[in-house]
Coordinates of C-alpha atoms and ligand atoms in Angstrom, one line a residue:
M5 CA -34.2 -117.6 22.9
T6 CA -34.1 -116.0 19.6
K7 CA -37.4 -114.6 18.7
I8 CA -37.9 -113.9 14.5
G9 CA -41.3 -112.4 13.7
V10 CA -42.5 -112.5 9.8
L11 CA -44.9 -110.2 8.5
A12 CA -48.0 -112.3 7.1
L13 CA -49.8 -109.7 5.1
Q14 CA -49.1 -111.0 2.1
G15 CA -46.8 -113.6 0.2
A16 CA -43.8 -116.4 1.0
F17 CA -43.8 -116.0 4.9
I18 CA -44.8 -119.9 6.1
E19 CA -41.7 -120.5 4.2
H20 CA -39.3 -117.8 5.6
I21 CA -41.1 -119.3 9.3
A22 CA -40.2 -123.3 8.3
I23 CA -36.6 -122.5 8.2
L24 CA -36.0 -120.1 11.3
R25 CA -37.6 -122.6 13.1
R26 CA -35.6 -125.6 11.6
L27 CA -32.7 -123.3 12.4
G28 CA -33.6 -123.6 16.3
V29 CA -35.5 -119.7 16.1
E30 CA -38.5 -118.5 17.8
A31 CA -40.9 -117.3 14.8
V32 CA -44.0 -116.0 14.4
E33 CA -46.3 -114.2 12.4
V34 CA -46.9 -110.2 12.0
R35 CA -50.0 -108.6 11.4
L36 CA -50.9 -106.3 14.0
P37 CA -48.8 -103.5 15.6
E38 CA -49.3 -106.0 18.9
D39 CA -47.2 -108.6 17.1
L40 CA -43.4 -106.1 17.1
E41 CA -43.7 -106.9 21.1
G42 CA -40.7 -108.6 22.4
L43 CA -39.1 -109.7 18.4
D44 CA -35.3 -109.4 18.2
G45 CA -36.0 -109.6 14.1
L46 CA -38.6 -109.2 11.8
I47 CA -38.6 -110.6 8.0
I48 CA -40.5 -108.9 5.0
P49 CA -41.6 -111.3 2.8
G50 CA -42.0 -111.6 -1.0
G51 CA -45.0 -111.5 -2.7
E52 CA -46.3 -108.5 -4.1
S53 CA -45.4 -104.7 -2.7
T54 CA -47.9 -102.5 -3.8
T55 CA -50.5 -105.1 -1.7
I56 CA -48.1 -105.4 1.1
G57 CA -47.3 -101.5 1.2
K58 CA -51.4 -100.6 0.9
L59 CA -52.2 -104.0 4.1
A60 CA -49.7 -102.1 6.5
D61 CA -51.3 -98.9 5.5
T62 CA -54.8 -100.8 6.1
Y63 CA -53.0 -102.5 9.4
A64 CA -51.6 -98.7 10.6
L65 CA -48.4 -101.0 10.5
T66 CA -46.4 -98.9 8.6
G67 CA -45.2 -96.1 11.4
P68 CA -44.7 -99.3 14.1
L69 CA -42.5 -101.0 11.4
R70 CA -40.1 -98.2 11.2
D71 CA -38.8 -97.5 14.5
F72 CA -39.0 -101.3 14.5
A73 CA -36.6 -101.3 11.7
A74 CA -34.7 -97.6 13.4
R75 CA -34.3 -100.2 16.5
K76 CA -34.1 -104.0 15.3
P77 CA -32.5 -106.2 11.6
V78 CA -34.7 -106.7 9.1
W79 CA -34.9 -108.7 5.8
G80 CA -36.6 -107.7 2.7
T81 CA -37.1 -110.9 0.4
C82 CA -37.9 -109.6 -3.6
A83 CA -41.2 -107.6 -2.5
G84 CA -40.0 -107.3 0.9
M85 CA -36.9 -105.5 -0.9
I86 CA -39.0 -103.0 -3.0
F87 CA -40.7 -102.0 0.5
M88 CA -37.9 -101.4 2.5
A89 CA -36.1 -99.5 -0.3
K90 CA -36.3 -95.3 -0.4
D91 CA -35.8 -95.1 -3.5
I92 CA -38.4 -97.4 -5.9
G93 CA -38.7 -94.8 -9.0
R94 CA -42.8 -94.7 -8.5
E95 CA -45.1 -94.0 -6.3
Q96 CA -46.4 -96.9 -3.6
P97 CA -46.3 -97.2 0.2
L98 CA -43.1 -97.9 1.2
L99 CA -41.0 -98.1 5.1
G100 CA -38.3 -96.7 3.1
V101 CA -36.0 -96.7 5.0
M102 CA -33.0 -97.8 3.5
D103 CA -30.6 -96.6 1.1
I104 CA -30.8 -97.8 -2.6
V105 CA -32.9 -97.4 -5.5
V106 CA -35.1 -100.5 -6.5
E107 CA -36.2 -101.4 -10.3
R108 CA -39.3 -103.5 -9.5
N109 CA -40.1 -106.5 -12.3
A110 CA -36.4 -105.8 -13.4
F111 CA -36.4 -109.3 -14.3
G112 CA -39.2 -110.3 -16.5
R113 CA -42.6 -111.6 -15.7
Q114 CA -43.9 -114.5 -13.8
V115 CA -42.5 -116.8 -17.3
D116 CA -39.1 -115.6 -17.5
S117 CA -38.6 -116.9 -13.3
F118 CA -34.9 -118.7 -12.8
I119 CA -32.7 -120.0 -10.0
T120 CA -28.9 -119.2 -10.3
P121 CA -25.6 -119.5 -8.7
I122 CA -24.4 -116.2 -7.3
E123 CA -21.5 -115.6 -5.0
V124 CA -21.9 -113.6 -1.5
N125 CA -19.6 -112.1 0.3
G126 CA -19.5 -113.5 3.9
F127 CA -20.2 -117.2 3.1
N128 CA -16.3 -117.3 3.3
G129 CA -16.2 -119.6 -0.1
S130 CA -18.5 -122.7 0.8
G131 CA -19.8 -122.4 -2.4
P132 CA -22.5 -121.0 -4.6
F133 CA -25.9 -120.2 -3.4
P134 CA -28.8 -121.3 -5.0
A135 CA -31.0 -117.8 -5.9
V136 CA -34.5 -118.3 -7.0
F137 CA -35.8 -114.6 -9.6
I138 CA -39.6 -114.5 -9.8
R139 CA -40.3 -111.0 -11.1
G140 CA -37.9 -109.6 -8.5
P141 CA -36.6 -106.0 -8.6
R142 CA -33.3 -105.0 -9.4
L143 CA -30.5 -103.0 -7.1
V144 CA -30.0 -100.0 -9.4
E145 CA -27.6 -98.3 -6.5
A146 CA -26.4 -98.3 -2.5
H147 CA -25.7 -95.4 -1.1
G148 CA -24.4 -94.6 2.1
D149 CA -23.6 -97.3 4.4
A150 CA -25.4 -99.5 1.8
E151 CA -23.1 -102.2 0.2
V152 CA -24.0 -104.8 -2.2
I153 CA -22.9 -108.2 -1.2
A154 CA -24.0 -110.5 -3.8
R155 CA -24.0 -110.1 -7.5
L156 CA -25.9 -112.3 -10.9
A157 CA -22.4 -113.8 -13.3
D158 CA -22.8 -110.4 -15.2
G159 CA -22.2 -107.9 -12.6
T160 CA -26.3 -107.1 -12.0
P161 CA -26.3 -106.6 -8.1
V162 CA -28.9 -108.3 -6.4
A163 CA -28.2 -108.2 -2.9
A164 CA -27.1 -105.6 -0.2
R165 CA -26.8 -105.2 3.9
E166 CA -26.5 -101.7 5.6
G167 CA -26.2 -102.0 9.1
H168 CA -28.7 -104.3 10.7
W169 CA -30.4 -104.2 7.6
L170 CA -30.5 -106.8 4.9
V171 CA -31.9 -107.3 1.3
T172 CA -32.8 -109.9 -1.3
S173 CA -33.6 -109.8 -4.7
F174 CA -34.6 -113.5 -4.8
H175 CA -36.2 -116.0 -2.3
P176 CA -33.6 -117.9 -0.1
E177 CA -36.8 -119.0 1.5
L178 CA -37.8 -121.6 -1.1
T179 CA -34.5 -123.3 -1.4
E180 CA -33.0 -126.3 0.9
D181 CA -30.3 -123.7 1.5
A182 CA -30.5 -121.6 4.6
R183 CA -27.0 -120.0 4.9
F184 CA -29.1 -116.6 4.3
H185 CA -31.3 -116.8 7.3
E186 CA -28.5 -118.1 9.3
L187 CA -26.6 -114.9 8.2
F188 CA -29.6 -112.8 8.7
V189 CA -30.2 -114.8 12.6
R190 CA -26.2 -113.7 12.9
L191 CA -26.9 -110.4 13.1
V192 CA -30.0 -110.4 15.6
E193 CA -28.3 -112.3 17.8
E194 CA -25.0 -110.1 17.4
R195 CA -27.1 -107.3 18.0
D196 CA -29.2 -108.3 20.8
Ligands
LIG12 N1 -42.9 -108.0 -9.0 C1 -43.1 -108.3 -7.0 C2 -43.6 -106.8 -6.8 O1 -42.7 -105.9 -7.4 C3 -42.0 -108.7 -6.8 C4 -42.0 -111.0 -6.6 C5 -41.6 -111.2 -5.8 O2 -41.6 -111.2 -4.5 N2 -41.5 -111.9 -6.0 O3 -44.1 -106.7 -5.3

């Protein structure tokens, strides 16, 4: 059975676990390096990227997470996307694996949260996806093999893929629509 971990240091990890279980995938919380053993993929949830980065350093997880990401699929949502980026234009602890430039809090404050339908490459005409934005980051640039797979109506890029890595500026775990989780599970199962 496919086994996917969700980094559970801070943020919206419970919601990701619930959707993965609904899809029939074994889902576990990751807090310590040994929790990564035997996982086929990992989700880094939304929350606060500075807190996630500091806690990852405190629990000696940053190195093991980087080694894991080199071998296995990883998906970062919102703060998770920031944590995975190589360049966010400021200093804070990052995993720093993906060749993207990201700007934090680019869509305004908590009170500016919104939900908007987006078209996603690879969803094959199955209809727009309801994207929930909560102080999300903006994908400023995608370099090398990183490829934008979804944009807002005004053209702003909000999701990207680079090989076995996926990032979204928004929170698919806060909707009933499981298509992003299905996409990630496919990435994981194709790599096995
Ligand atoms: N603003 C948060 C950060 O910069 C991300 C918000 C979220 O994950 N919903 O880390």
